[in-house]
């Protein structure tokens, strides 16, 4: 296992987390004064840090030991070895394979927003599905969910996770333009610049009155996304800041 060591902690390096996963990190771990990002292969990274080598078992064991269940709205996200007695609805995920274990604020806020807004029978698109967690949650809430991702590595993982939870959203490789039909709700944990770029396309894939749940947005870039959404005629329904992140909800009039 290859580890990329960055100076700082989860808080100071939080803004880099989605990028590290986008670039192929299989997991992150906080060490004294450093964050370690685990990669299956070494690659050129546009970030300050240095590479080191670890035997595979070290990081796997550390990862399993440190990973805690995550509660989000009516859900609790569990790894297969966790035990949980609470009344929450369980989402079982094999962690470390794709972004979306519920440990990141952006995923957690999206889970909570889905629980508030998804009604049985709705058609939901999860754009940038990663582990499939948001499509799985939407399906558990009674929706017909579709998850799309442009990373071929995550699609089998999302399908595996869905099967482990007894649900079967449709997952496919691609991006927004490859989605068929219109949706009552789109949930997207991307990043501000990509949301702004995709904003002109979002209305095509939403029914009238449909909701756009947008996460992965650093607060300092909120304006960029908000301007792009308003330019398309979207009505802002809700904003929820948490730490450096903001979760935004819009309605297509
Ligand atoms: C931050 S992760 C979100 C994973 C999961 N939905 C969650 O909320 O935890 C972003 C995902 O979006 C995917 N992605 C990035 N750009 C994309 C694009 N243009 N179209 C589709 N998927 C994209 C990445 O491969 C990654 O799996």
Coordinates of C-alpha atoms in Angstrom, one line a residue, residues 14 72 99 104-118 124-127 134 185-192 195 202 211-223 225-226 229-230 235-251:
X14 CA -10.7 19.1 4.8
X72 CA -27.4 10.8 9.8
X99 CA -16.0 8.0 -1.4
X104 CA -17.7 13.2 5.5
X105 CA -20.0 16.2 6.4
X106 CA -21.0 16.6 2.8
X107 CA -22.4 13.0 2.6
X108 CA -24.0 13.3 6.0
X109 CA -25.8 16.5 5.2
X110 CA -27.0 15.0 1.9
X111 CA -28.4 11.9 3.8
X112 CA -30.2 14.1 6.2
X113 CA -31.7 16.3 3.4
X114 CA -32.8 13.1 1.5
X115 CA -34.6 11.9 4.6
X116 CA -36.5 15.1 4.9
X117 CA -37.4 15.5 1.2
X118 CA -37.7 12.1 -0.5
X124 CA -34.1 10.4 -7.6
X125 CA -30.8 10.8 -9.4
X126 CA -27.6 10.5 -7.4
X127 CA -25.0 12.3 -9.5
X134 CA -27.1 8.3 -1.4
X185 CA -35.0 15.2 -7.1
X186 CA -31.3 15.2 -8.0
X187 CA -28.7 14.9 -5.2
X188 CA -25.1 15.7 -6.1
X189 CA -22.1 15.6 -3.9
X190 CA -19.6 17.2 -6.3
X191 CA -17.6 20.5 -6.0
X192 CA -18.6 24.1 -6.5
X195 CA -21.9 22.4 -10.0
X202 CA -29.8 20.6 -14.3
X211 CA -35.5 19.7 -6.1
X212 CA -31.8 20.0 -6.4
X213 CA -29.8 18.9 -3.3
X214 CA -26.3 20.2 -3.7
X215 CA -23.4 19.3 -1.5
X216 CA -19.6 19.2 -1.7
X217 CA -19.5 23.0 -1.8
X218 CA -16.9 24.9 0.2
X219 CA -18.6 27.9 1.8
X220 CA -16.1 30.3 0.2
X221 CA -17.4 29.1 -3.2
X222 CA -21.1 29.2 -2.4
X223 CA -21.6 32.5 -4.4
X225 CA -22.9 28.0 -7.3
X226 CA -25.7 30.3 -6.2
X229 CA -28.4 28.3 -10.1
X230 CA -30.2 31.7 -10.0
X235 CA -35.4 29.2 -6.4
X236 CA -33.2 28.9 -3.3
X237 CA -35.1 26.8 -0.7
X238 CA -32.5 26.2 2.0
X239 CA -28.9 26.6 2.9
X240 CA -27.1 24.7 5.7
X241 CA -23.5 25.6 6.5
X242 CA -21.4 23.1 8.5
X243 CA -17.7 23.7 9.1
X244 CA -16.2 24.8 5.8
X245 CA -19.0 23.3 3.8
X246 CA -22.4 24.4 2.8
X247 CA -25.4 22.3 1.6
X248 CA -27.7 24.1 -0.8
X249 CA -31.2 23.2 -1.9
X250 CA -33.0 24.7 -4.9
X251 CA -36.4 24.2 -6.5

